[in-house]
Every structure is written in structure tokens, then in C-alpha cells.
Amino acid sequence: MRRLLLLAFLSAGCFVHAQYGTNCEIRQFKLNAINPGVEYEMALGVNSTLDIRVAYQAALEPASSQPLEDFDFFPAITIQNRYYHNLNSRERRRRSIYGNSGNYIAPTAAIFSPGSRVVEGRLVDGVHGYGGLVYGIQRSYDSGFSFSIDAGAGYYVGPFKGTIQPVVNLSIGWIISEKRWCVGL
């Protein structure tokens, strides 16, 4: 009976291990330098994470008639559900997957809160945001240096006519705290 209980306990441990995975960091905090702010990334599954960024970031001015030519810095919250599709192949090729170093595809959403501003001679007030899909890469190094870049398209909404525009996110900074799973042991 004890052997059966021990076998059941060990089997349950294997199932839990398979459910939560071994590739992604459980959690990591980063400070961003290019878009000043903080970022938190936590594992959701074997190769997926939830990435939340609160930053003062460069963005399109979607209320402009030429949004691709009109950039500004706005306070923003960005959320991505990243699926890293190449962590296993990177590990097989003996490449580092520390800090979720891999390529990903992610549905993304952002909310910008710029406050009142004048755009092309008219007052624009209120928040705006987008929802879309991006493809990106993230690389992290043992020193803590980390960068990610992703690009795609998103549907922008706010105090203007909604439209589909490009989405590009750049994050360069340092990992200040991480909780590793099985990476870099």
C-alpha cells in the first residue's frame, strides 16, 4: 500500500511538472531604459507568458491625419500573452533560453493616457489604445541585460475614428529580479 501511495505521489509530481512546463521563467521584473518604466513577465504554461509593461513609451498619435509621421511619448500599459515557439529548439542547439530568450507571437493590447493635447489645431482628450497581434524576439543575458522587439498590426480606438495601424514595441533594459524554473541550473 505504501509503495502504491509513493508511486501515485511521484506520478502526480510528473503530471504537475508537465502541466506547468520547464521552459519559461516563472516570473521576472525588468527596468526599461528606452521606454522608461517597469515590466513584469510571468509563466502561464510550458512556453507561454503574460507580459505586463507600465511605461512612458513612444507611440503613434492616432488622432493625427498622418499618424505614421506623428510620434509622441505617452504613459501606457501594455499587455501581451506571449507564446515562445522556439525555446525547445534553442535549448537543443545549446542556445540560452535564460530570461525567456526566444521568438514569440502574441496578442497584445495597450492603453495610453496622454491627457488633453492639441493635434492639428483641435483639442483631443481622453485615453486611446489598440488591440492586435505581434511577432517578436526577446534576448536576455547572464549580466541581466535584456531586449525585446516586436512588430505587427493593431486596431486603434479612442477619441478619433478607429483604424488599423502598425504596432512596434521596443524594450531595452535589465532584469532586476527573476525566479527561474529549470533554466541555467
GROMACS .gro file of C-alpha atoms in nm, residues 2-107:
model
  106
    2ARG     CA    1   0.282   0.243   0.086
    3ARG     CA    2   0.453   0.167  -0.245
    4LEU     CA    3   0.131   0.236  -0.429
    5LEU     CA    4   0.090   0.569  -0.248
    6LEU     CA    5   0.453   0.660  -0.319
    7LEU     CA    6   0.407   0.572  -0.688
    8ALA     CA    7   0.087   0.781  -0.702
    9PHE     CA    8   0.263   1.075  -0.534
   10LEU     CA    9   0.560   1.062  -0.777
   11SER     CA   10   0.326   1.028  -1.076
   12ALA     CA   11   0.127   1.331  -0.961
   13GLY     CA   12   0.454   1.527  -0.943
   14CYS     CA   13   0.527   1.435  -1.306
   15PHE     CA   14   0.181   1.550  -1.415
   16VAL     CA   15   0.216   1.880  -1.232
   17HIS     CA   16   0.561   1.926  -1.388
   18ALA     CA   17   0.419   1.855  -1.736
   19GLN     CA   18   0.130   2.093  -1.682
   20TYR     CA   19   0.336   2.395  -1.582
   21GLY     CA   20   0.636   2.329  -1.804
   22THR     CA   21   1.006   2.388  -1.775
   23ASN     CA   22   1.095   2.644  -2.040
   24CYS     CA   23   0.968   2.981  -1.924
   25GLU     CA   24   1.087   3.175  -1.624
   26ILE     CA   25   0.822   3.165  -1.352
   27ARG     CA   26   0.846   3.542  -1.313
   28GLN     CA   27   1.084   3.825  -1.383
   29PHE     CA   28   1.089   4.200  -1.325
   30LYS     CA   29   1.269   4.430  -1.568
   31LEU     CA   30   1.355   4.800  -1.576
   32ASN     CA   31   1.326   4.953  -1.923
   33ALA     CA   32   1.560   5.228  -2.036
   34ILE     CA   33   1.433   5.319  -2.386
   35ASN     CA   34   1.070   5.347  -2.281
   36PRO     CA   35   1.121   5.433  -1.913
   37GLY     CA   36   0.917   5.201  -1.696
   38VAL     CA   37   0.885   4.856  -1.545
   39GLU     CA   38   0.790   4.522  -1.693
   40TYR     CA   39   0.667   4.202  -1.528
   41GLU     CA   40   0.661   3.870  -1.712
   42MET     CA   41   0.517   3.553  -1.559
   43ALA     CA   42   0.484   3.198  -1.690
   44LEU     CA   43   0.138   3.077  -1.782
   45GLY     CA   44   0.232   2.740  -1.933
   46VAL     CA   45   0.510   2.542  -2.093
   47ASN     CA   46   0.606   2.808  -2.349
   48SER     CA   47   0.371   3.097  -2.275
   49THR     CA   48   0.391   3.403  -2.055
   50LEU     CA   49   0.188   3.706  -1.960
   51ASP     CA   50   0.392   4.025  -2.004
   52ILE     CA   51   0.271   4.349  -1.845
   53ARG     CA   52   0.457   4.676  -1.910
   54VAL     CA   53   0.387   5.011  -1.744
   55ALA     CA   54   0.598   5.274  -1.914
   56TYR     CA   55   0.624   5.615  -2.067
   57GLN     CA   56   0.652   5.493  -2.426
   58ALA     CA   57   0.684   5.624  -2.778
   59ALA     CA   58   0.367   5.576  -2.979
   60LEU     CA   59   0.176   5.688  -3.286
   61GLU     CA   60  -0.054   5.985  -3.249
   62PRO     CA   61  -0.366   5.814  -3.389
   63ALA     CA   62  -0.571   6.138  -3.377
   64SER     CA   63  -0.339   6.285  -3.644
   65SER     CA   64  -0.424   6.275  -4.014
   66GLN     CA   65  -0.070   6.136  -4.066
   67PRO     CA   66  -0.033   5.901  -3.765
   68LEU     CA   67   0.271   5.722  -3.909
   69GLU     CA   68   0.460   6.053  -3.917
   70ASP     CA   69   0.342   6.188  -3.582
   71PHE     CA   70   0.503   6.024  -3.276
   72ASP     CA   71   0.493   6.123  -2.914
   73PHE     CA   72   0.564   5.979  -2.567
   74PHE     CA   73   0.259   5.873  -2.367
   75PRO     CA   74   0.209   5.697  -2.033
   76ALA     CA   75   0.091   5.347  -2.122
   77ILE     CA   76   0.005   4.999  -2.000
   78THR     CA   77   0.078   4.719  -2.247
   79ILE     CA   78  -0.026   4.356  -2.200
   80GLN     CA   79   0.090   4.063  -2.414
   81ASN     CA   80   0.020   3.691  -2.393
   82ARG     CA   81   0.345   3.563  -2.545
   83TYR     CA   82   0.383   3.215  -2.692
   84TYR     CA   83   0.753   3.130  -2.737
   85HIS     CA   84   0.759   2.888  -3.027
   86ASN     CA   85   1.133   2.809  -3.041
   87LEU     CA   86   1.250   2.757  -2.681
   88ASN     CA   87   1.285   2.380  -2.725
   89SER     CA   88   1.484   2.409  -3.048
   90ARG     CA   89   1.709   2.680  -2.895
   91GLU     CA   90   1.780   2.454  -2.600
   92ARG     CA   91   1.855   2.157  -2.827
   93ARG     CA   92   2.106   2.372  -3.019
   94ARG     CA   93   2.264   2.469  -2.682
   95ARG     CA   94   2.148   2.829  -2.710
   96SER     CA   95   2.047   3.012  -2.396
   97ILE     CA   96   1.680   3.039  -2.306
   98TYR     CA   97   1.757   3.236  -1.989
   99GLY     CA   98   1.510   3.518  -1.933
  100ASN     CA   99   1.275   3.370  -2.196
  101SER     CA  100   1.527   3.424  -2.477
  102GLY     CA  101   1.326   3.318  -2.778
  103ASN     CA  102   1.094   3.420  -3.059
  104TYR     CA  103   0.725   3.471  -2.984
  105ILE     CA  104   0.386   3.551  -3.124
  106ALA     CA  105   0.150   3.747  -2.901
  107PRO     CA  106  -0.192   3.901  -2.893
   0.00000   0.00000   0.00000
